[in-house]
Short mmCIF file of C-alpha atoms in Angstrom, two decimals:
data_model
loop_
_atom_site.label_atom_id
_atom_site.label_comp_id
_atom_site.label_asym_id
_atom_site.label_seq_id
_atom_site.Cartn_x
_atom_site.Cartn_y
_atom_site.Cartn_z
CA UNK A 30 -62.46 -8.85 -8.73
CA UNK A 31 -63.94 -7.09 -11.44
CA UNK A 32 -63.92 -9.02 -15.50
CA UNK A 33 -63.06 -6.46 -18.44
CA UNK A 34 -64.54 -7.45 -21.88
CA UNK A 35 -64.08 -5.58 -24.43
CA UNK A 36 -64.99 -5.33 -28.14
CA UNK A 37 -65.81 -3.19 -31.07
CA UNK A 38 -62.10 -3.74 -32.68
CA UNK A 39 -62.05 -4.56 -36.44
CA UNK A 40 -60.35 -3.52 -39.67
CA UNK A 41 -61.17 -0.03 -41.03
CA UNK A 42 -59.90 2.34 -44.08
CA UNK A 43 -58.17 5.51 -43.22
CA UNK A 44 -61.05 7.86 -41.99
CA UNK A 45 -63.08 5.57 -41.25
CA UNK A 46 -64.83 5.18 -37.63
CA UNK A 47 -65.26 2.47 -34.83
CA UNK A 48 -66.60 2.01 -31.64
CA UNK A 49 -65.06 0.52 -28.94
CA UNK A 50 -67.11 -1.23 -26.09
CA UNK A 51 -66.07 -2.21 -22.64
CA UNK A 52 -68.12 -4.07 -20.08
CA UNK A 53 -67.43 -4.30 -16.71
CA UNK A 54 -68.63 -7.38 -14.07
CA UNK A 55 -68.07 -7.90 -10.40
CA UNK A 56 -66.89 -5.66 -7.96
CA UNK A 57 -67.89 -2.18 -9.94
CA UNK A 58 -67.13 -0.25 -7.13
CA UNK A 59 -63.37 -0.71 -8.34
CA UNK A 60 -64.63 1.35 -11.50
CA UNK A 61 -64.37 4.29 -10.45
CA UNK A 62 -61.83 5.18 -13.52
CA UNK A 63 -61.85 3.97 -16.68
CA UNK A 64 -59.65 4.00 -19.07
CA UNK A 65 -57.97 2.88 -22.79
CA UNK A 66 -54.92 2.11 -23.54
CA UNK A 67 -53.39 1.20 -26.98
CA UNK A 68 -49.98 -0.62 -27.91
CA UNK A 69 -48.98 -0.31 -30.87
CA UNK A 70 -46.31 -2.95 -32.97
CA UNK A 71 -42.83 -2.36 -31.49
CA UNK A 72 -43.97 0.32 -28.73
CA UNK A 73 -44.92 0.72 -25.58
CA UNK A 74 -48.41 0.55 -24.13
CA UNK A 75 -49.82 4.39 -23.90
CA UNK A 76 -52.52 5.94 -22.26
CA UNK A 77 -55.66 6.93 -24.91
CA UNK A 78 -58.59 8.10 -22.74
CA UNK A 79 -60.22 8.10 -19.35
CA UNK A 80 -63.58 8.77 -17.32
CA UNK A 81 -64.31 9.28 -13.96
CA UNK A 82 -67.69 7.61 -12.88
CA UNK A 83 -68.81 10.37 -10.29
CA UNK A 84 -68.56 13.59 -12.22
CA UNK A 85 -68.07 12.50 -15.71
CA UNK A 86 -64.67 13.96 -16.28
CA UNK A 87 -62.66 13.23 -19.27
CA UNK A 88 -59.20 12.90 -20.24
CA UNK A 89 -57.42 12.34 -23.93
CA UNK A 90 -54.09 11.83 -24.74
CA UNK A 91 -53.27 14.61 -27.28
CA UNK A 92 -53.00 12.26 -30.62
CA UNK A 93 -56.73 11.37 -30.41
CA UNK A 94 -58.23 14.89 -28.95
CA UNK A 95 -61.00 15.80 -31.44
CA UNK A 96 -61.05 12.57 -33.00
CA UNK A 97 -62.28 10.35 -29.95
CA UNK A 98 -64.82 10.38 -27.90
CA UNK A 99 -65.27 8.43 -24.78
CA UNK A 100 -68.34 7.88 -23.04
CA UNK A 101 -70.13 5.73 -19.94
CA UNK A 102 -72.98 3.87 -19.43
CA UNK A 103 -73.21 3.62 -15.90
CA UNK A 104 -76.40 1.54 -15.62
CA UNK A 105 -74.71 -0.95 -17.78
CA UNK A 106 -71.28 -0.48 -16.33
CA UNK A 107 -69.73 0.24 -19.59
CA UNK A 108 -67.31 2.36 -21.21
CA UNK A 109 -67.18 3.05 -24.98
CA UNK A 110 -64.61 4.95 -27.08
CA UNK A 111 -65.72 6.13 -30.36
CA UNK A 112 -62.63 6.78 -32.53
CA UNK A 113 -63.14 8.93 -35.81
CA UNK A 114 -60.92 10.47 -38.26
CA UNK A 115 -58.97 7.39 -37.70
CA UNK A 116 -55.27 6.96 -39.08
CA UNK A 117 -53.01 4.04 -39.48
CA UNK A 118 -50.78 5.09 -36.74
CA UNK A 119 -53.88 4.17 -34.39
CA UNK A 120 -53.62 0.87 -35.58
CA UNK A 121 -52.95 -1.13 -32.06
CA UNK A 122 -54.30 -3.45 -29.81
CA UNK A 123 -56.86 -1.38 -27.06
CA UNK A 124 -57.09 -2.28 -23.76
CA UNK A 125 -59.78 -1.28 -21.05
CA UNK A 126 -58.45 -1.02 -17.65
CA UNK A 127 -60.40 0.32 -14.29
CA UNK A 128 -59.18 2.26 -11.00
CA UNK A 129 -61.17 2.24 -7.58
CA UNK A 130 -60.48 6.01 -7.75
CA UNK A 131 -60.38 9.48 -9.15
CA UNK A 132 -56.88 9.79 -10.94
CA UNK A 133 -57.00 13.32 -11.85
CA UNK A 134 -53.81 13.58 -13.93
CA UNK A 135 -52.53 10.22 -12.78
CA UNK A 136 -54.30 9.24 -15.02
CA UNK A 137 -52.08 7.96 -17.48
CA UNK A 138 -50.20 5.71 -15.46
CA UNK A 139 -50.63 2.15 -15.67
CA UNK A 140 -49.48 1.51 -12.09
CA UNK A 141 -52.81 2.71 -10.79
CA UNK A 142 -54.91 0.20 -12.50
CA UNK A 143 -56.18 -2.92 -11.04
CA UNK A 144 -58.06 -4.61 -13.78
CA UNK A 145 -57.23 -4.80 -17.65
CA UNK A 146 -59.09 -6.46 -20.38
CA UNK A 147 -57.73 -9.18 -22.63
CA UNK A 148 -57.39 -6.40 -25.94
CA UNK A 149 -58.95 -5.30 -28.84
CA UNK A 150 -57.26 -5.21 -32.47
CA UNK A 151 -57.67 -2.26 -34.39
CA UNK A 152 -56.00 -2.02 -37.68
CA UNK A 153 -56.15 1.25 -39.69
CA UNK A 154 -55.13 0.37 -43.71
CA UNK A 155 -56.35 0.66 -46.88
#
């Protein structure tokens, strides 16, 4: 079993920045990819952003590329997505989720996660 909590969420003014956190407990080895996702009111749950634990690879969804930034601590077995430039059609709940492997492209789909966090509000508006 591995326990996703994550935190960081808040309100924030068009522009403005956060930063996500996400720690991971238990079985880490089920880490090897992790990942946010974001579901915004009246859609479905997307893929944001992932890492890959062994070689530090990183994947975006196209919406966020230059604006977010996510990043791995793995002595702390934490994730963290730092979100800039952000807009009110980022306004969502976030949720961490982990993979016990590399996804490559796969990445994206929720079917290869095991473990999700409980969610994160962030609300862009001024």
């Amino acid at each position: 079993q591995v326990q996703l909590v994550e935190s960081g969420g808040g309100l924030v003014q068009p522009g403005g920045s956060l930063r996500l956190s996400c720690a991971a407990s238990g079985r880490t080895l089920d880490t090897y990819t992790m990942s946010w996702f974001r579901r915004a009111p009246g859609k479905e749950r997307e893929a944001v952003s992932a890492i890959s634990s062994r070689d530090g690879t990183t994947y975006y969804q196209d919406a966020v590329k230059g604006r977010f930034t996510i990043s791995r601590d793995q002595a702390k077995n934490t994730v963290y997505l730092q979100m800039n430039s952000l807009k009110p059609e980022d306004t969502a709940v976030y949720y961490c989720a982990t993979a016990g492997a590399r996804l490559g492209d796969s990445w994206v789909r929720e079917y290869w996660y095991s473990y999700w966090g409980q969610g994160t509000q962030v609300t862009v508006a001024s």
